[in-house]
CSV table of C-alpha atoms in Angstrom, one decimal:
chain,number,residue,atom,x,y,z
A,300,UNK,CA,-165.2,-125.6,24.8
A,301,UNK,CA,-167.3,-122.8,25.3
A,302,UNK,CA,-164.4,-120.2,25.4
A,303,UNK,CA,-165.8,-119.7,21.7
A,304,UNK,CA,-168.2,-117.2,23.5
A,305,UNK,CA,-165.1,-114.7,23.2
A,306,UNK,CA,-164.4,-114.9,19.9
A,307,UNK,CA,-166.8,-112.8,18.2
A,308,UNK,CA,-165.7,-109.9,20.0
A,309,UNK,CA,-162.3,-109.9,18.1
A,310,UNK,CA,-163.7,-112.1,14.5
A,311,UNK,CA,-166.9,-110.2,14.6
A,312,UNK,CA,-166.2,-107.1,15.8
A,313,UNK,CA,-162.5,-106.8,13.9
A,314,UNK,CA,-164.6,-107.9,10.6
A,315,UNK,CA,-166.3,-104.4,10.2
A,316,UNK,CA,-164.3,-102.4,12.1
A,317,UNK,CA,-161.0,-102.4,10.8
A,318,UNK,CA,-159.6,-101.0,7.5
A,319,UNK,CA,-155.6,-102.3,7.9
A,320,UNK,CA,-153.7,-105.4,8.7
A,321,UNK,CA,-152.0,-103.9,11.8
A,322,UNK,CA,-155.3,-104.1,14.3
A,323,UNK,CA,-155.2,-102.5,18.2
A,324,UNK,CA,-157.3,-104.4,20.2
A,325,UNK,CA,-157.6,-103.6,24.0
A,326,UNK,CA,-160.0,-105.7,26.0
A,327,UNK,CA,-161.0,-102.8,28.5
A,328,UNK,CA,-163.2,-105.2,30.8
A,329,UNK,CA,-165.1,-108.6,30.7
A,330,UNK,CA,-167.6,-109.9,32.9
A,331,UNK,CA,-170.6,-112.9,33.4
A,332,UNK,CA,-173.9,-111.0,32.8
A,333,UNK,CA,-176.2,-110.5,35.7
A,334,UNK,CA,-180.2,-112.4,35.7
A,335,UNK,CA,-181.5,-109.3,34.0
A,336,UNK,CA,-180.1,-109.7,30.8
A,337,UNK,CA,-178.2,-113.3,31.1
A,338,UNK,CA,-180.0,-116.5,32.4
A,339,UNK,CA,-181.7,-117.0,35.8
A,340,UNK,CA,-178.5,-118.2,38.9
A,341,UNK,CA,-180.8,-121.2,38.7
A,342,UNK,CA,-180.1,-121.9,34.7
A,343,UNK,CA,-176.6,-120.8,34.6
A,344,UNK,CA,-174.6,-124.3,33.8
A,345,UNK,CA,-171.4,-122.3,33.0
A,346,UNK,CA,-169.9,-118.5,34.2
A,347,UNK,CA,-166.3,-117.3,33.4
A,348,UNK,CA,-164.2,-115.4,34.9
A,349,UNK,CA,-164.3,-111.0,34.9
A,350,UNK,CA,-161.6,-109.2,34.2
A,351,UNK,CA,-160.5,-108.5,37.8
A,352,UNK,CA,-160.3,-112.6,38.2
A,353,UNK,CA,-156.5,-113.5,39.8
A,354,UNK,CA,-154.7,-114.8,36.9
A,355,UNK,CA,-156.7,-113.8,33.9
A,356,UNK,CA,-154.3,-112.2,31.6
A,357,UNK,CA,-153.9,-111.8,27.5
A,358,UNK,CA,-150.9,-112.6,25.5
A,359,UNK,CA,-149.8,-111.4,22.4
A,360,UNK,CA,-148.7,-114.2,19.9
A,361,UNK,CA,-148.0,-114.2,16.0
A,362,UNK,CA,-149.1,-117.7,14.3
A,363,UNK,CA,-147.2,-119.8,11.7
A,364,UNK,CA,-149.2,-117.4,9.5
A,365,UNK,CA,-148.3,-114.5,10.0
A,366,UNK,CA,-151.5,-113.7,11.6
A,367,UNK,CA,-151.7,-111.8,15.0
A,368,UNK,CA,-153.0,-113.8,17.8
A,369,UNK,CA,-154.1,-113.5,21.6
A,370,UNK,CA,-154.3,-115.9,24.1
A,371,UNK,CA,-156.7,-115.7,26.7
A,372,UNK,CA,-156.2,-117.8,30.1
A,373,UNK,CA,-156.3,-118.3,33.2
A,374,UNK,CA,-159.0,-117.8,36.2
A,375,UNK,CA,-161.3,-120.3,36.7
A,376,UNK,CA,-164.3,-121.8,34.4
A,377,UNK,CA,-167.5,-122.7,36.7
A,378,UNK,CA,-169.7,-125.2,35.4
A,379,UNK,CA,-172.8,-125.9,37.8
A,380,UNK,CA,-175.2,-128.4,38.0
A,381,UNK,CA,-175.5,-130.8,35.7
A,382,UNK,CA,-172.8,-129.9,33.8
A,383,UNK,CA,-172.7,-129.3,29.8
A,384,UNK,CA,-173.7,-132.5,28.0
A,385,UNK,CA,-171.2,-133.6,25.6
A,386,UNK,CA,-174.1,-135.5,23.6
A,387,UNK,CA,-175.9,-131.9,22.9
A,388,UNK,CA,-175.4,-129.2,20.2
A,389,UNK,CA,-174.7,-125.2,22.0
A,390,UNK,CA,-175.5,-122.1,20.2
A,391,UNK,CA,-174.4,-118.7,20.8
A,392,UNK,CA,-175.8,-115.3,20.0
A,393,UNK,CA,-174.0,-112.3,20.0
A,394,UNK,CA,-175.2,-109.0,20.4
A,395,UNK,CA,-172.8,-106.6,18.8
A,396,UNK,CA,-172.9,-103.1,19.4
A,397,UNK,CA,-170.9,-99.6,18.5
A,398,UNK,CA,-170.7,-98.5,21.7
A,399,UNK,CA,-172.7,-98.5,25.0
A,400,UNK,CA,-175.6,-97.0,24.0
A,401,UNK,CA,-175.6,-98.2,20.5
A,402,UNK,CA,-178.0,-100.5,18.8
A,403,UNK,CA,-177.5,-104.0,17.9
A,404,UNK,CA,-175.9,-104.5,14.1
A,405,UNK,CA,-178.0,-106.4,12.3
A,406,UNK,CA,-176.6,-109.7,10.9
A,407,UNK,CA,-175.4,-109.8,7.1
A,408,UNK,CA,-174.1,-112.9,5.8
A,409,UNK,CA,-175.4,-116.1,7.7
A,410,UNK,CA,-175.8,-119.2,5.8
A,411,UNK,CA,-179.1,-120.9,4.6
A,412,UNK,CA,-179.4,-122.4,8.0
A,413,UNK,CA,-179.4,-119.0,9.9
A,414,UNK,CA,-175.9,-119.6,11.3
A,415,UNK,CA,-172.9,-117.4,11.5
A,416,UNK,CA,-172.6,-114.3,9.7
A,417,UNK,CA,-171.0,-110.7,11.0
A,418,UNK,CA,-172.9,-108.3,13.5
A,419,UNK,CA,-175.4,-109.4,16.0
A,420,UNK,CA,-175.4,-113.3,14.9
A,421,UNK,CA,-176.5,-117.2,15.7
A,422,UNK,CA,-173.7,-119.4,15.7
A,423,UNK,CA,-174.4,-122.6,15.4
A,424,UNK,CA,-172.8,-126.3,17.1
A,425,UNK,CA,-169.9,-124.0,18.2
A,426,UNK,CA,-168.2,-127.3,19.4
A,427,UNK,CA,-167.5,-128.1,15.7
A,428,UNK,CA,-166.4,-124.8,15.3
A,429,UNK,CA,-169.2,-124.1,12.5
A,430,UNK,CA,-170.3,-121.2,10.6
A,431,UNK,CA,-167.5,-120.1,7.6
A,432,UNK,CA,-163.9,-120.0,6.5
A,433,UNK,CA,-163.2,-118.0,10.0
A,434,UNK,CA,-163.7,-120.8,12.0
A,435,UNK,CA,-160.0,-121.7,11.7
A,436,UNK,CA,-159.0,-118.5,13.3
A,437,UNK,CA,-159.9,-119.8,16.7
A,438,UNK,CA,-158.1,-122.6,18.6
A,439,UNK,CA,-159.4,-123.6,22.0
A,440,UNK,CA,-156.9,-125.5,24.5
A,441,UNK,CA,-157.4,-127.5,27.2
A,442,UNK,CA,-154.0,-128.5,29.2
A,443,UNK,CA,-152.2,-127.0,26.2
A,444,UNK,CA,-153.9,-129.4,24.1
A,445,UNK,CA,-157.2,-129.1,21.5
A,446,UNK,CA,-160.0,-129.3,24.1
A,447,UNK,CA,-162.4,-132.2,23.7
A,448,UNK,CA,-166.1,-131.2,23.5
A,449,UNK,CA,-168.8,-133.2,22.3
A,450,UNK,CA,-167.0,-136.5,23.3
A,451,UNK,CA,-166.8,-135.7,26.6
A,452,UNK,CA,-169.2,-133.0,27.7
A,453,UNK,CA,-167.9,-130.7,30.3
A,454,UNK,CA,-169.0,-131.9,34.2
A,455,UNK,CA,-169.8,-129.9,37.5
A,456,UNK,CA,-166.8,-128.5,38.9
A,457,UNK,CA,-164.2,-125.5,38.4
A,458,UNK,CA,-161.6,-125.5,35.4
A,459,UNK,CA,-158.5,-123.5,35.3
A,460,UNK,CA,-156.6,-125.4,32.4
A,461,UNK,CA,-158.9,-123.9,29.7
A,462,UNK,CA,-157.6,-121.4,27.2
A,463,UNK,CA,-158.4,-119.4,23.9
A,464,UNK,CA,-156.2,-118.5,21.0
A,465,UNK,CA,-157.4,-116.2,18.4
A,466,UNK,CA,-156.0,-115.0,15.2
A,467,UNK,CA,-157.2,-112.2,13.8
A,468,UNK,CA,-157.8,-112.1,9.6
A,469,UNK,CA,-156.8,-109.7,7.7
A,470,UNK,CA,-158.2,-106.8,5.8
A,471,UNK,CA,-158.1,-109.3,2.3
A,472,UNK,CA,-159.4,-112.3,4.4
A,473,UNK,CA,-162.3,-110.4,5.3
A,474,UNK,CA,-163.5,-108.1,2.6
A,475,UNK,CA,-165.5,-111.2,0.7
A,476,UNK,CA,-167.6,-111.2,3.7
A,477,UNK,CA,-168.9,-107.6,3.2
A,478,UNK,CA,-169.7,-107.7,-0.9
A,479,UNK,CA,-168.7,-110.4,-3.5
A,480,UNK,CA,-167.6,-107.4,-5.7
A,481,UNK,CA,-164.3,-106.0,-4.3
A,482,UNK,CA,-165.0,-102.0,-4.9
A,483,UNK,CA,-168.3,-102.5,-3.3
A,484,UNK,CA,-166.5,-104.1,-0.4
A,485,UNK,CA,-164.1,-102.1,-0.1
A,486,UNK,CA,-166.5,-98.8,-0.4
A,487,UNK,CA,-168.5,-100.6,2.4
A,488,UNK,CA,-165.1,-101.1,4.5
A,489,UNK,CA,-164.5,-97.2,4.1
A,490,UNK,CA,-167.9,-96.2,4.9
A,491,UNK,CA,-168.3,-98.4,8.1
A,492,UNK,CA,-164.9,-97.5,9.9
A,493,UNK,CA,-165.5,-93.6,9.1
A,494,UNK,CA,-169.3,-93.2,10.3
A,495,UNK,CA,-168.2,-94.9,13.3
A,496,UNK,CA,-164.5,-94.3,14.4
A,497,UNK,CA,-163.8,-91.5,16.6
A,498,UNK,CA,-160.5,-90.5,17.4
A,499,UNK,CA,-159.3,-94.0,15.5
A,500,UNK,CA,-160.6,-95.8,17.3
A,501,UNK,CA,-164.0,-97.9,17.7
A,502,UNK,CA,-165.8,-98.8,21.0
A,503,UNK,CA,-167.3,-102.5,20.9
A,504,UNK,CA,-169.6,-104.1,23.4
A,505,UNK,CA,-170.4,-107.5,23.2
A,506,UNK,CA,-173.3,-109.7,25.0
A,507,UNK,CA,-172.5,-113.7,24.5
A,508,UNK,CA,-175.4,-115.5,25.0
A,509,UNK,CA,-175.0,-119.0,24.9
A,510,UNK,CA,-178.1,-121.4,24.4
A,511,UNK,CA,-178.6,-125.4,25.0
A,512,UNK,CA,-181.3,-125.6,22.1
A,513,UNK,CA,-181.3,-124.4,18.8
A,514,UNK,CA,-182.2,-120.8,18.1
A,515,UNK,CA,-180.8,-120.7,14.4
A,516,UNK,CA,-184.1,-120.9,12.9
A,517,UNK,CA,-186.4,-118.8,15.5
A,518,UNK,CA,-188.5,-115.8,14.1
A,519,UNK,CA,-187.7,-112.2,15.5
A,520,UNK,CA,-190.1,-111.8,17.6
A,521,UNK,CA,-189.1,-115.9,19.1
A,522,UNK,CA,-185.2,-115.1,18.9
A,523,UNK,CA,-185.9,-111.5,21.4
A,524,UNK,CA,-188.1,-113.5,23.9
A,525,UNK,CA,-185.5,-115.9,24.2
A,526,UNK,CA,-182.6,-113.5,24.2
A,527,UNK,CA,-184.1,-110.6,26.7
A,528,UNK,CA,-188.2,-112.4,27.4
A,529,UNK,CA,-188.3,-116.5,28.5
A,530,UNK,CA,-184.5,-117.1,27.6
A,531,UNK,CA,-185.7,-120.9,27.5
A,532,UNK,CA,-182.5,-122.8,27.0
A,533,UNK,CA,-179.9,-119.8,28.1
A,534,UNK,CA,-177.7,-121.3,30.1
A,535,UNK,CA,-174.5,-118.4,30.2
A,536,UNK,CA,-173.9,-115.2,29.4
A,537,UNK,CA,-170.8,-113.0,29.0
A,538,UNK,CA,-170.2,-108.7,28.6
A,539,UNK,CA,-167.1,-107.6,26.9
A,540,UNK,CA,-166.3,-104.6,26.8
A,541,UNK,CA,-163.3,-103.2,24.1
A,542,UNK,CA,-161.8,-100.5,22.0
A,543,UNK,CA,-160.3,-101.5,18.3
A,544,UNK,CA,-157.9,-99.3,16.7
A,545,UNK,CA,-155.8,-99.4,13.8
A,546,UNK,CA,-152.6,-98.4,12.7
């Protein structure tokens, strides 16, 4: 269930960084975070697999849509000691950022209830698949099937049947989230892809944070303690690293 944690980095990061329908995305490496900026070896409940796992791979798929899609699978899921409780609600926060060194984007966009939104972003009961009209761009697969989550919880143990599929939207699916007004959407588009593309193409770094409690409604000064201070209810983190072009 909690292959959700990957998503941003091609629903987020492809929301605001991509001016045409035809979108390059290369995953250039992916890997659990380490205690200093995930949770403690002692509160990690899940960890996924880097990039240089056996059997990881990415495949390429169009959807019944016409959408482009990419299937992420293989290596194995670890889930540690008491396992994820199918009873409880999981957030994630993503950190978004323009390259290595560059500051997290501020969210724009998330609902009344702090949830969802595009840039550095709570999402919220990610087992429902909450937060926005995007939330049917993402199909998570267990066995080849829709993976059960809150009716079944995820226990202690080592899962290599778990897989991801994402479709990315397109240019007109995703303008409405910038501005209501379509000029000022599109001027917005423009202005993002050109103070930041070099070269054509875009450099995104992504920290997944994923959380046991919720953290939707936290202050700024709460949200960073628990992000980089306390991290009270962290229980996995994830770095993805990737360049998105377009043609």
């Amino acid at each position: 269930m909690i292959w959700t944690i990957i998503i941003n980095l091609f629903v987020l990061g492809v929301i605001i960084c991509n001016g045409a329908n035809d979108i390059n995305v290369k995953i250039e490496r992916h890997f659990p975070c380490s205690p200093s900026s995930g949770p403690s070896k002692e509160n990690t409940l899940i960890r996924f697999p880097s990039y240089k796992s056996p059997g990881v791979k990415f495949e390429e798929i169009i959807n019944a849509h016409g959408n482009k899609c990419f299937k992420l699978s293989g290596g194995k899921v670890e889930v540690f000691g008491k396992g994820l409780d199918g009873s409880k609600k999981y957030y994630v926060h993503l950190e978004t950022r323009i390259g290595i060194h560059g500051k997290p984007e501020r969210c724009v966009n998330a609902d009344s209830d702090g949830c969802g939104g595009i840039g550095s972003c709570v999402h919220c009961d990610i087992c429902k698949n909450m937060g926005g009209a995007l939330k049917n761009f993402v199909e998570i697969l267990q066995g080849g099937q829709p993976a059960k989550c809150h009716s079944e919880g995820l226990p202690k143990g080592s899962y290599n049947d778990l897989s991801l599929k994402v479709c990315l939207p397109s240019k007109k699916e995703l303008l409405p989230f910038l501005d209501e007004n379509s000029t000022r959407a599109q001027q917005l588009w423009d202005l993002f892809v050109s103070s930041r593309s070099k070269s054509g193409e875009i450099p995104l770094v992504v920290a997944a944070r994923l959380f046991d409690r919720p953290i939707n409604k936290l202050t700024t000064k709460e949200l960073n303690d628990a992000l980089h201070g306390k991290k009270i209810g962290m229980i996995g983190c994830h770095w993805i690293y990737a360049t998105i072009s377009q043609t």
